């Protein structure tokens, strides 16, 4: 006893040595905080740059330059018995001639090129829907072709020497006359959502890609959600813990890390070559995505099941509930928020996945939105891939716009995951 | 198994509810319970006492086969409930747990309403034919657990919102709702304050009129207060079993005496 007391040394907490130690400790802590804040600042700056540049180029695609024209459904050109196959090019030529009466015939072709290639079909569709229009004049607003859209948005520099410029001086002069006449407008580009893909950027839209992604994700969810939860429940609640279940667990974790292109190859080999399923179909895309999403859902579900306190299981077992009743009455409802969060995050990953879809041909050029999961189609990420690869200037801003749409869906899905987690989380 | 060594006579069955003979429990390689034989009486409170890790909770969990749910646990020996071997292939462990109810150390109400907590057992066993019967069972159980007056106006509010003592009484109500014949309680008061403890102890004494109650406790005062029979476990052995008064006043085994006088444990 006395020995301990002798060894007890009085510490002078006010001494300079200890003060210096405390200051050093506080400085180290401050440095760590600053480094952490710098890291977060850097990450946010990068994110802001990415989103900012996408917005900068992408917002241009949210408006599309249109020109108002007066169309005369000339009974001399159109055959009332076959309105579907009329010479609508000639009708547009006549329209442009009326707009520019002073132009010689040779320059008229240039004037017609101001209008989108799709204008003739819009003119046709109007009268097919209402044959009474034959012989009448109506005013119509049609999209302009890509170069004039770029010109109107200020993306073609008039100062560039004529030989390097996309539009020559006389074409620009024609455009300026249209603009001076007040025929030009740039309304919101609903075509970006309502049109399917097209060779012409002014007509290209995301409808096919959105529908394709919708069908693929639906297939993916319907397949992976029940299978994933079933597998997780079995592994977590019923499977004996032995070498086999360890082996399965390791392999599921490995599957989650397999590069997506490998799943694409698997889909190509098994679903397309062996089972003979249709190419480019969202259903097959969904099957491949389901394979990728399964490990994510299984791991998230197992974690959620594990997080349910054992006391709840014991309470139910002690009342004479069977294992199955314990799982379905108590454990699963409590684990549901976690399971849903994991599933939505897995689906959000699947939504952005490109490589496996490329391998099963979902990067095809399809100009009609799929009516069923078995029709050929693209998906959002593959549509971005196709557009980014296209040479026309108009696709540059459309690519960014498509990325913005994709990001919007991802943010919405993650927000839903957070909402569900907060809404249904239970305390015990 | 060794039913020959444990002759069961109808005369004994009238008062003996559970008869255990040569019960051994292994957790993997660890021998947790060594050759325990005991007769637990009907309509009696039996206390299991002993130092931590002595096997008293392990033995309690044998009585409703809760050890079956632990993968590495292995139980040997014979346990008869009303003369029937509970390990018999004809006995469904799930059914058994409805007959031998259990209350745990930590109050563990389901994160559901108070009503649903109590109604859960009767629902899964089909003990009530309609809503009115179920309502009656819930009320009766809550009254038995001395909780009715406190919660009758908020049966729909979550059971997890109650205080610790109320939660434990809710768990007792939940356990008695299935009309078990035996009620096992694993340190039911260890998470409760003295007032709540007193309420639960009072409750145990009342439950004795209908059930055979087995309670594991760390508190010797509690064992002395609530039980008529006491079993002392030490290092996996059942050292001594007898009337509570005898165990606490004239223990036969020196180990019991040292534990009761505070020398071991």
XYZ file of C-alpha atoms in Angstrom:
693
model
C 0.000 0.000 0.000
C 2.614 2.525 1.033
C 4.615 1.663 -2.091
C 1.768 2.791 -4.321
C 1.439 6.015 -2.435
C 5.159 6.717 -2.782
C 4.960 6.166 -6.521
C 2.070 8.540 -6.959
C 3.574 11.567 -8.677
C 1.786 14.902 -8.593
C 1.212 16.168 -12.141
C 1.335 19.885 -12.789
C -1.515 20.266 -15.306
C -0.636 23.923 -15.776
C 2.966 23.265 -16.833
C 4.264 24.468 -20.180
C 4.962 20.923 -21.400
C 1.382 19.838 -20.941
C 0.065 23.081 -22.412
C 2.164 22.512 -25.531
C 0.826 18.959 -25.811
C -2.742 20.180 -25.648
C -2.075 22.855 -28.267
C -0.454 20.261 -30.532
C -3.448 17.979 -30.126
C -5.882 20.767 -30.941
C -3.840 21.762 -34.005
C -3.854 18.171 -35.264
C -7.617 18.020 -34.852
C -8.067 21.305 -36.689
C -5.861 20.070 -39.548
C -7.936 16.901 -39.878
C -11.140 18.936 -39.984
C -9.746 21.249 -42.653
C -8.543 18.341 -44.787
C -11.960 16.716 -44.471
C -13.735 19.916 -45.431
C -11.383 20.351 -48.387
C -12.129 16.808 -49.557
C -15.862 17.400 -49.392
C -15.455 20.772 -51.097
C -13.460 19.154 -53.897
C -16.065 16.417 -54.376
C -18.852 18.981 -54.507
C -16.917 21.177 -56.929
C -16.497 18.205 -59.267
C -20.182 17.357 -59.011
C -21.126 20.978 -59.648
C -18.826 21.076 -62.697
C -20.402 17.922 -64.087
C -23.990 18.997 -63.528
C -23.199 22.562 -64.577
C -21.686 21.551 -67.902
C -24.574 19.156 -68.544
C -27.070 21.906 -67.793
C -25.129 24.382 -69.946
C -25.282 22.185 -73.034
C -28.384 20.214 -72.148
C -30.830 23.056 -71.578
C -30.443 24.076 -75.225
C -32.154 20.855 -76.192
C -35.140 21.742 -74.026
C -36.167 24.302 -76.663
C -36.569 23.600 -80.350
C -36.674 26.300 -82.989
C -39.905 26.241 -84.988
C -41.073 28.249 -87.950
C -44.682 29.152 -88.697
C -45.758 28.378 -92.246
C -49.007 28.604 -94.128
C -49.799 25.349 -95.846
C -52.159 25.174 -98.780
C -53.563 21.682 -99.294
C -53.689 22.101 -103.055
C -56.313 19.808 -104.571
C -54.252 19.905 -107.754
C -51.322 18.160 -106.072
C -53.075 15.803 -103.655
C -55.236 12.845 -104.562
C -58.182 12.795 -102.129
C -58.429 8.994 -102.405
C -54.863 8.447 -101.311
C -53.864 11.205 -98.928
C -51.338 8.908 -97.303
C -49.080 9.031 -100.373
C -49.247 12.573 -101.679
C -46.438 14.789 -102.861
C -46.161 16.805 -99.682
C -42.670 17.928 -100.642
C -44.251 19.875 -103.485
C -46.758 21.416 -101.101
C -43.937 22.578 -98.825
C -42.103 23.922 -101.910
C -45.170 25.956 -102.758
C -45.359 27.171 -99.191
C -41.788 28.378 -99.255
C -42.340 30.013 -102.613
C -45.175 31.963 -101.089
C -42.891 33.042 -98.255
C -40.067 34.049 -100.616
C -41.819 35.066 -103.863
C -38.646 36.648 -105.263
C -36.532 33.481 -105.142
C -35.598 31.636 -108.319
C -36.448 27.931 -108.454
C -32.814 26.962 -107.906
C -32.692 28.739 -104.540
C -36.072 27.378 -103.494
C -34.579 24.016 -102.577
C -32.312 25.788 -100.097
C -35.334 27.534 -98.614
C -37.187 24.220 -98.233
C -34.148 22.794 -96.449
C -34.802 25.241 -93.633
C -37.713 23.031 -92.606
C -37.068 19.760 -90.860
C -37.246 16.658 -92.948
C -40.126 15.660 -90.739
C -42.209 18.675 -91.755
C -43.706 16.889 -94.765
C -44.956 14.098 -92.491
C -46.465 16.557 -90.074
C -48.256 18.230 -92.977
C -49.421 14.832 -94.192
C -50.603 13.629 -90.761
C -52.688 16.734 -90.339
C -54.780 16.142 -93.460
C -54.932 12.378 -93.035
C -56.536 13.022 -89.673
C -58.928 15.571 -91.152
C -59.515 15.050 -94.929
C -61.890 18.034 -94.983
C -58.801 20.249 -95.063
C -58.291 19.479 -98.757
C -58.186 22.712 -100.732
C -57.872 24.831 -97.592
C -55.051 26.825 -96.074
C -53.901 26.328 -92.539
C -51.038 27.787 -90.566
C -48.725 25.284 -88.969
C -45.664 25.445 -86.777
C -42.995 22.993 -87.830
C -39.485 22.335 -86.468
C -36.573 23.718 -88.469
C -33.684 21.509 -89.507
C -30.686 21.147 -87.266
C -28.303 23.763 -88.808
C -30.941 26.513 -88.527
C -31.775 25.399 -84.996
C -28.079 25.806 -84.171
C -28.012 29.187 -85.911
C -31.001 30.394 -83.948
C -29.443 29.224 -80.681
C -26.267 31.161 -81.522
C -24.131 28.077 -81.961
C -23.112 28.986 -85.509
C -20.796 31.961 -85.485
C -21.639 34.402 -88.261
C -18.086 35.799 -88.086
C -16.587 32.490 -89.262
C -15.333 32.705 -92.872
C -18.021 31.404 -95.205
C -16.041 28.415 -96.479
C -15.733 26.994 -92.944
C -19.300 27.721 -91.980
C -22.124 25.149 -91.956
C -24.584 27.702 -93.407
C -23.585 29.950 -96.274
C -24.306 33.664 -96.475
C -27.370 33.279 -98.698
C -28.891 30.687 -96.335
C -28.358 32.948 -93.369
C -29.945 35.775 -95.322
C -33.046 33.648 -95.940
C -33.215 32.834 -92.235
C -32.900 36.459 -91.256
C -35.829 37.274 -93.521
C -37.931 34.617 -91.765
C -36.917 35.954 -88.399
C -37.667 39.536 -89.433
C -41.112 38.388 -90.541
C -41.742 37.073 -87.017
C -42.248 33.492 -88.189
C -39.580 32.029 -85.896
C -40.248 30.803 -82.356
C -38.521 28.451 -79.904
C -41.143 26.731 -77.745
C -40.449 24.027 -75.175
C -39.250 20.893 -76.900
C -41.860 18.323 -75.872
C -40.647 16.209 -78.777
C -37.667 15.299 -76.606
C -40.028 13.170 -74.519
C -42.846 12.388 -76.955
C -40.787 11.422 -80.024
C -38.857 8.228 -80.520
C -35.374 8.193 -81.963
C -34.681 9.729 -85.370
C -31.777 10.332 -87.726
C -32.629 14.029 -87.588
C -31.716 15.601 -84.266
C -34.598 18.086 -84.395
C -37.018 15.140 -84.429
C -35.145 12.755 -82.138
C -36.703 12.102 -78.733
C -36.419 9.796 -75.763
C -39.823 8.113 -75.873
C -38.414 4.808 -77.113
C -35.584 4.892 -74.604
C -37.903 5.784 -71.704
C -40.340 3.016 -72.593
C -37.467 0.580 -73.144
C -35.959 1.427 -69.763
C -39.392 1.183 -68.143
C -40.053 -2.305 -69.521
C -36.532 -3.457 -68.718
C -36.706 -2.179 -65.142
C -40.152 -3.661 -64.649
C -38.897 -7.048 -65.827
C -35.829 -6.659 -63.652
C -37.939 -5.820 -60.574
C -40.501 -8.580 -61.126
C -37.730 -11.157 -61.472
C -35.150 -10.011 -58.947
C -37.346 -8.790 -56.064
C -39.139 -12.050 -55.195
C -36.180 -14.269 -56.064
C -33.760 -12.064 -54.139
C -35.937 -11.868 -51.030
C -36.671 -15.582 -51.184
C -32.989 -16.441 -51.432
C -32.091 -14.053 -48.620
C -34.818 -15.390 -46.310
C -33.738 -18.955 -46.919
C -30.047 -18.205 -46.383
C -30.615 -16.053 -43.326
C -33.457 -17.830 -41.542
C -33.564 -21.447 -42.634
C -30.282 -22.619 -44.168
C -27.979 -24.573 -41.871
C -24.747 -22.708 -41.211
C -22.126 -24.963 -42.737
C -19.482 -25.044 -45.466
C -22.065 -25.113 -48.233
C -23.862 -22.012 -47.014
C -20.516 -20.254 -46.470
C -19.561 -21.145 -50.023
C -22.860 -19.769 -51.344
C -22.454 -16.581 -49.324
C -18.931 -15.954 -50.653
C -20.124 -16.505 -54.201
C -23.077 -14.164 -53.880
C -20.708 -11.469 -52.644
C -18.440 -12.227 -55.588
C -21.350 -12.016 -58.016
C -22.066 -8.486 -56.796
C -18.578 -7.499 -57.927
C -18.640 -9.141 -61.371
C -18.282 -6.492 -64.118
C -21.567 -5.841 -65.858
C -20.172 -6.594 -69.318
C -19.740 -10.199 -68.201
C -23.438 -10.427 -67.400
C -24.087 -8.998 -70.850
C -22.025 -11.752 -72.442
C -23.895 -14.311 -70.394
C -27.186 -12.870 -71.620
C -25.935 -12.952 -75.193
C -24.795 -16.565 -74.928
C -27.688 -17.976 -72.921
C -30.764 -15.844 -73.564
C -30.157 -14.962 -77.219
C -28.109 -17.804 -78.661
C -29.324 -20.703 -76.602
C -32.899 -19.828 -75.644
C -33.448 -17.863 -78.857
C -35.109 -14.879 -77.202
C -35.559 -11.757 -79.367
C -32.647 -9.378 -79.771
C -32.806 -5.777 -78.534
C -35.864 -6.613 -76.424
C -36.307 -4.828 -73.057
C -37.502 -8.142 -71.612
C -34.127 -9.750 -72.248
C -32.408 -6.580 -71.061
C -34.463 -6.801 -67.860
C -33.452 -10.447 -67.399
C -29.770 -9.559 -67.668
C -30.223 -6.603 -65.316
C -32.070 -8.889 -62.896
C -29.019 -11.163 -62.773
C -26.930 -8.124 -61.867
C -29.400 -6.768 -59.330
C -30.002 -10.091 -57.552
C -26.796 -10.076 -55.472
C -27.442 -6.467 -54.429
C -30.967 -7.324 -53.289
C -29.861 -10.520 -51.547
C -27.084 -8.751 -49.650
C -29.322 -5.798 -48.686
C -32.133 -8.127 -47.596
C -29.829 -10.313 -45.514
C -28.401 -7.248 -43.809
C -31.917 -5.976 -43.102
C -33.021 -9.354 -41.721
C -29.907 -9.573 -39.571
C -30.622 -6.128 -38.146
C -33.959 -7.271 -36.670
C -33.220 -7.854 -32.985
C -33.153 -11.535 -31.946
C -35.423 -10.703 -29.010
C -38.326 -10.250 -31.460
C -37.670 -13.699 -32.939
C -37.440 -15.243 -29.461
C -40.648 -13.571 -28.361
C -42.558 -15.008 -31.309
C -40.955 -18.443 -31.018
C -41.730 -18.464 -27.296
C -45.404 -17.936 -28.098
C -45.414 -20.992 -30.299
C -45.036 -19.342 -33.681
C -43.442 -21.489 -36.358
C -40.260 -20.355 -38.079
C -42.292 -19.292 -41.095
C -44.727 -17.315 -38.951
C -41.827 -15.626 -37.192
C -40.373 -14.569 -40.531
C -43.560 -13.424 -42.217
C -45.344 -11.876 -39.217
C -42.427 -10.159 -37.519
C -39.022 -10.221 -39.151
C -39.957 -9.395 -42.728
C -42.212 -6.405 -41.912
C -39.465 -4.960 -39.722
C -36.841 -5.558 -42.396
C -38.984 -4.174 -45.233
C -37.656 -0.577 -45.178
C -34.104 -1.855 -45.504
C -35.108 -4.309 -48.208
C -36.920 -1.624 -50.191
C -34.016 0.775 -49.893
C -31.604 -1.878 -51.129
C -33.921 -2.849 -53.969
C -34.415 0.701 -55.178
C -30.697 1.390 -55.073
C -30.133 -1.859 -57.007
C -32.746 -0.811 -59.577
C -31.183 2.652 -59.865
C -27.890 0.935 -60.645
C -29.635 -1.221 -63.216
C -31.231 1.858 -64.798
C -27.816 3.359 -65.486
C -26.199 0.129 -66.677
C -25.042 0.284 -70.308
C -22.595 -2.497 -71.110
C -24.899 -5.528 -70.767
C -27.561 -3.809 -72.858
C -25.061 -3.087 -75.632
C -24.216 -6.771 -75.800
C -27.798 -7.889 -76.254
C -28.386 -5.290 -78.958
C -30.333 -2.630 -77.103
C -28.259 0.005 -78.907
C -30.242 -0.569 -82.102
C -31.612 2.339 -84.122
C -35.336 2.021 -83.459
C -37.687 4.801 -84.535
C -40.775 3.544 -82.738
C -41.351 3.225 -79.010
C -41.809 -0.400 -77.916
C -45.417 -1.394 -77.315
C -44.452 -4.437 -75.261
C -41.327 -5.736 -73.504
C -40.663 -7.977 -76.509
C -40.370 -5.219 -79.136
C -36.908 -3.999 -80.090
C -35.980 -0.856 -78.260
C -33.197 1.144 -76.705
C -32.844 2.157 -73.075
C -31.846 5.505 -71.588
C -28.132 4.776 -71.168
C -27.808 3.107 -74.568
C -29.698 6.005 -76.174
C -27.155 8.359 -74.639
C -24.455 6.110 -76.079
C -26.007 6.247 -79.555
C -26.520 10.005 -79.520
C -23.052 10.690 -78.173
C -21.760 8.737 -81.170
C -23.804 10.703 -83.737
C -22.008 13.403 -85.785
C -24.851 15.949 -86.053
C -24.364 19.051 -83.930
C -27.899 18.848 -82.557
C -27.141 15.542 -80.851
C -24.508 17.185 -78.633
C -27.086 19.089 -76.617
C -29.555 16.191 -76.872
C -27.000 13.844 -75.344
C -26.613 16.189 -72.391
C -30.371 16.541 -72.113
C -30.768 12.752 -72.111
C -28.125 12.478 -69.386
C -30.045 15.066 -67.368
C -33.234 13.021 -67.769
C -31.393 9.869 -66.650
C -29.874 11.678 -63.649
C -33.286 13.030 -62.768
C -34.696 9.510 -62.604
C -31.733 8.320 -60.519
C -32.132 11.198 -58.064
C -35.873 10.542 -57.878
C -35.330 6.843 -57.158
C -32.748 7.514 -54.478
C -34.996 10.132 -52.922
C -37.797 7.550 -52.863
C -35.458 5.096 -51.146
C -34.608 7.647 -48.461
C -38.262 8.583 -48.045
C -39.328 4.942 -47.628
C -36.555 4.296 -45.146
C -37.529 7.265 -43.003
C -41.242 6.674 -43.349
C -41.301 3.013 -42.352
C -38.332 2.767 -40.047
C -39.478 1.439 -36.681
C -37.821 1.835 -33.352
C -37.753 -0.838 -30.720
C -34.634 -43.276 -23.425
C -34.161 -43.941 -19.751
C -37.792 -44.107 -18.962
C -37.153 -47.307 -17.008
C -34.958 -45.368 -14.630
C -37.702 -42.836 -14.134
C -40.850 -44.720 -13.330
C -43.885 -42.531 -13.700
C -46.837 -43.338 -11.514
C -50.249 -41.718 -11.973
C -50.298 -40.681 -8.332
C -47.197 -38.569 -8.820
C -48.569 -37.041 -12.021
C -51.355 -35.372 -10.135
C -48.963 -32.872 -8.682
C -45.828 -33.155 -10.786
C -46.085 -31.081 -13.951
C -42.629 -31.526 -15.410
C -40.339 -34.435 -14.758
C -36.743 -34.120 -15.976
C -34.325 -37.047 -15.860
C -30.636 -36.969 -16.730
C -30.784 -33.809 -18.827
C -27.480 -32.847 -20.458
C -26.923 -29.841 -22.700
C -23.919 -29.236 -24.914
C -23.172 -25.994 -26.739
C -20.746 -27.346 -29.311
C -17.971 -28.859 -27.187
C -18.975 -27.033 -24.003
C -20.910 -29.165 -21.526
C -23.329 -26.587 -20.158
C -25.724 -28.736 -18.165
C -24.720 -31.964 -16.432
C -27.200 -34.672 -15.576
C -30.058 -32.632 -14.163
C -33.076 -34.477 -12.742
C -35.911 -32.543 -11.160
C -39.679 -32.706 -10.582
C -41.453 -29.386 -11.085
C -44.823 -29.180 -9.382
C -48.074 -27.876 -10.762
C -49.486 -24.598 -9.394
C -46.240 -23.775 -7.689
C -43.584 -21.137 -8.209
C -40.204 -22.778 -8.636
C -37.115 -20.555 -8.533
C -33.825 -21.429 -10.225
C -30.927 -19.655 -8.568
C -27.178 -19.788 -8.998
C -24.203 -17.773 -10.153
C -23.876 -16.513 -13.748
C -23.183 -19.260 -16.250
C -24.379 -22.044 -13.930
C -26.865 -23.422 -16.462
C -30.139 -22.282 -14.899
C -31.284 -20.358 -17.997
C -30.074 -23.194 -20.205
C -32.216 -25.661 -18.303
C -35.199 -23.306 -18.414
C -34.878 -23.142 -22.194
C -34.898 -26.956 -22.337
C -38.388 -27.010 -20.873
C -40.004 -25.446 -23.958
C -37.333 -26.640 -26.398
C -36.117 -23.117 -27.093
C -32.620 -24.607 -27.305
C -33.755 -26.226 -30.559
C -33.482 -22.794 -32.135
C -29.779 -22.585 -31.292
C -27.914 -24.445 -33.951
C -24.968 -25.725 -31.908
C -27.028 -26.770 -28.884
C -27.599 -30.475 -28.217
C -29.970 -31.729 -25.509
C -29.901 -35.235 -24.047
C -32.031 -36.925 -21.389
C -35.767 -37.077 -20.814
C -38.182 -34.282 -20.032
C -41.794 -35.297 -19.409
C -44.633 -32.787 -19.494
C -47.702 -34.406 -17.958
C -45.979 -37.744 -18.489
C -45.316 -37.192 -22.171
C -41.768 -36.892 -23.472
C -41.448 -33.441 -25.033
C -38.743 -34.751 -27.361
C -41.106 -37.446 -28.634
C -41.472 -37.390 -32.393
C -45.212 -36.861 -31.881
C -44.662 -33.568 -30.076
C -44.471 -30.471 -32.229
C -42.079 -27.983 -30.616
C -44.236 -25.152 -31.880
C -47.299 -26.595 -30.146
C -45.246 -27.259 -27.033
C -44.264 -23.585 -26.779
C -47.912 -22.625 -26.779
C -48.389 -24.914 -23.731
C -45.172 -23.827 -22.046
C -45.071 -20.040 -22.322
C -42.001 -17.922 -21.798
C -41.184 -14.429 -20.551
C -37.719 -13.124 -21.325
C -35.136 -11.163 -19.419
C -35.502 -8.006 -21.467
C -39.056 -6.851 -22.191
C -39.491 -7.650 -25.879
C -42.923 -6.513 -27.046
C -43.521 -6.666 -30.773
C -43.416 -3.253 -32.458
C -47.171 -3.503 -32.899
C -50.131 -2.201 -30.925
C -50.750 -3.337 -27.362
C -53.825 -5.210 -28.567
C -51.958 -6.983 -31.355
C -49.189 -7.968 -28.961
C -51.591 -9.832 -26.699
C -53.781 -11.119 -29.531
C -50.876 -12.570 -31.499
C -50.677 -15.929 -29.705
C -54.439 -16.617 -29.729
C -54.531 -15.606 -33.402
C -51.823 -17.966 -34.620
C -53.205 -20.848 -32.577
C -56.800 -20.132 -33.545
C -57.934 -19.804 -29.923
C -60.603 -17.219 -30.651
C -63.370 -17.761 -33.155
C -64.357 -14.148 -33.627
C -63.470 -10.578 -32.745
C -65.557 -10.548 -29.581
C -63.852 -13.667 -28.239
C -60.459 -12.242 -29.104
C -61.341 -8.976 -27.349
C -62.309 -10.990 -24.284
C -59.052 -12.950 -24.332
C -57.042 -9.738 -24.635
C -58.888 -8.098 -21.773
C -58.630 -11.169 -19.547
C -54.899 -11.508 -20.232
C -54.211 -7.835 -19.590
C -56.221 -8.008 -16.365
C -54.256 -11.061 -15.254
C -51.051 -9.154 -15.923
C -52.413 -6.218 -13.876
C -52.031 -3.941 -16.885
C -55.631 -3.507 -18.020
C -56.403 -0.357 -16.073
C -53.289 1.367 -17.343
C -53.727 0.585 -21.035
C -57.450 -0.001 -21.614
C -57.822 3.420 -23.257
C -54.892 3.044 -25.621
C -54.945 -0.526 -26.843
C -54.123 0.697 -30.352
C -50.950 2.530 -29.362
C -47.642 0.730 -29.832
C -46.516 -1.665 -27.112
C -42.990 -0.320 -27.419
C -44.204 3.053 -26.136
C -44.884 1.717 -22.641
C -42.482 2.025 -19.724
C -40.094 -0.857 -18.990
C -42.241 -2.343 -16.225
C -45.412 -2.017 -18.299
C -43.650 -3.624 -21.256
C -42.676 -6.608 -19.126
C -46.225 -6.979 -17.845
C -47.397 -6.728 -21.451
C -45.043 -9.602 -22.268
C -46.539 -11.588 -19.393
C -50.041 -10.815 -20.675
C -48.935 -11.952 -24.120
C -47.588 -15.197 -22.671
C -50.707 -15.987 -20.612
C -53.022 -15.179 -23.537
C -52.386 -18.604 -25.058
C -53.480 -20.219 -21.751
C -50.215 -22.082 -21.191
C -49.915 -24.743 -18.502
C -46.410 -23.720 -17.508
C -44.945 -20.230 -17.528
C -41.170 -19.928 -17.778
C -39.656 -16.611 -16.714
C -36.027 -15.869 -17.433
C -34.955 -13.142 -14.983
C -38.131 -11.180 -15.705
C -37.237 -8.332 -13.346
C -33.583 -7.751 -14.090
C -34.344 -4.776 -16.355
C -36.949 -3.257 -14.041
C -36.890 -0.692 -11.250
C -37.939 -1.739 -7.701
C -41.556 -0.573 -8.062
C -42.070 -2.417 -11.318
C -40.312 -5.428 -9.804
C -42.740 -5.445 -6.901
C -45.682 -5.333 -9.303
C -44.350 -8.232 -11.350
C -43.624 -10.276 -8.221
C -47.141 -9.730 -6.983
C -48.335 -10.850 -10.364
C -46.259 -14.038 -10.235
C -47.853 -14.904 -6.937
C -51.316 -14.522 -8.470
C -50.403 -16.528 -11.547
C -49.540 -19.453 -9.283
C -53.230 -20.220 -8.856
C -53.506 -21.233 -12.514
C -50.031 -22.065 -13.752
C -46.882 -23.816 -12.849
C -44.396 -20.952 -12.817
C -40.646 -21.441 -13.181
C -38.560 -18.334 -12.591
C -34.836 -17.851 -13.072
C -33.501 -15.110 -10.879
C -30.250 -13.569 -9.758
C -31.818 -12.083 -6.710
C -32.020 -14.454 -3.795
C -34.426 -12.147 -2.022
C -36.718 -12.433 -4.986
C -36.480 -16.216 -4.951
C -37.282 -16.200 -1.254
C -40.203 -13.821 -1.759
C -42.001 -15.417 -4.682
C -41.176 -19.119 -4.769
C -42.266 -22.192 -2.875
C -39.576 -24.432 -4.353
C -35.988 -23.459 -5.102
C -33.320 -25.187 -7.159
C -29.683 -24.158 -6.833
C -27.467 -24.657 -9.880
C -23.695 -24.482 -9.871
C -21.280 -25.096 -12.756
C -23.898 -26.996 -14.724
C -25.004 -29.208 -11.837
C -28.280 -29.124 -9.993
C -26.775 -28.949 -6.526
C -29.828 -28.821 -4.359
C -33.573 -28.715 -4.814
C -36.136 -28.359 -2.112
C -38.632 -26.145 -0.344
C -37.574 -22.513 -0.567
C -37.642 -22.088 3.185
C -35.412 -25.087 3.722
C -32.908 -23.982 1.030
C -32.568 -20.533 2.528
C -32.487 -21.560 6.139
C -30.910 -24.993 6.387
C -29.186 -25.763 3.079
C -27.857 -29.309 2.958
C -25.033 -28.763 0.490
C -22.035 -26.632 1.518
C -22.003 -25.009 -1.958
C -25.579 -23.846 -1.516
C -24.682 -22.438 1.852
C -21.700 -20.504 0.499
C -23.789 -19.092 -2.355
C -26.635 -18.050 -0.112
C -24.269 -16.511 2.388
C -22.557 -14.626 -0.456
C -19.241 -16.462 -0.577
C -19.542 -17.656 -4.202
C -21.277 -16.088 -7.176
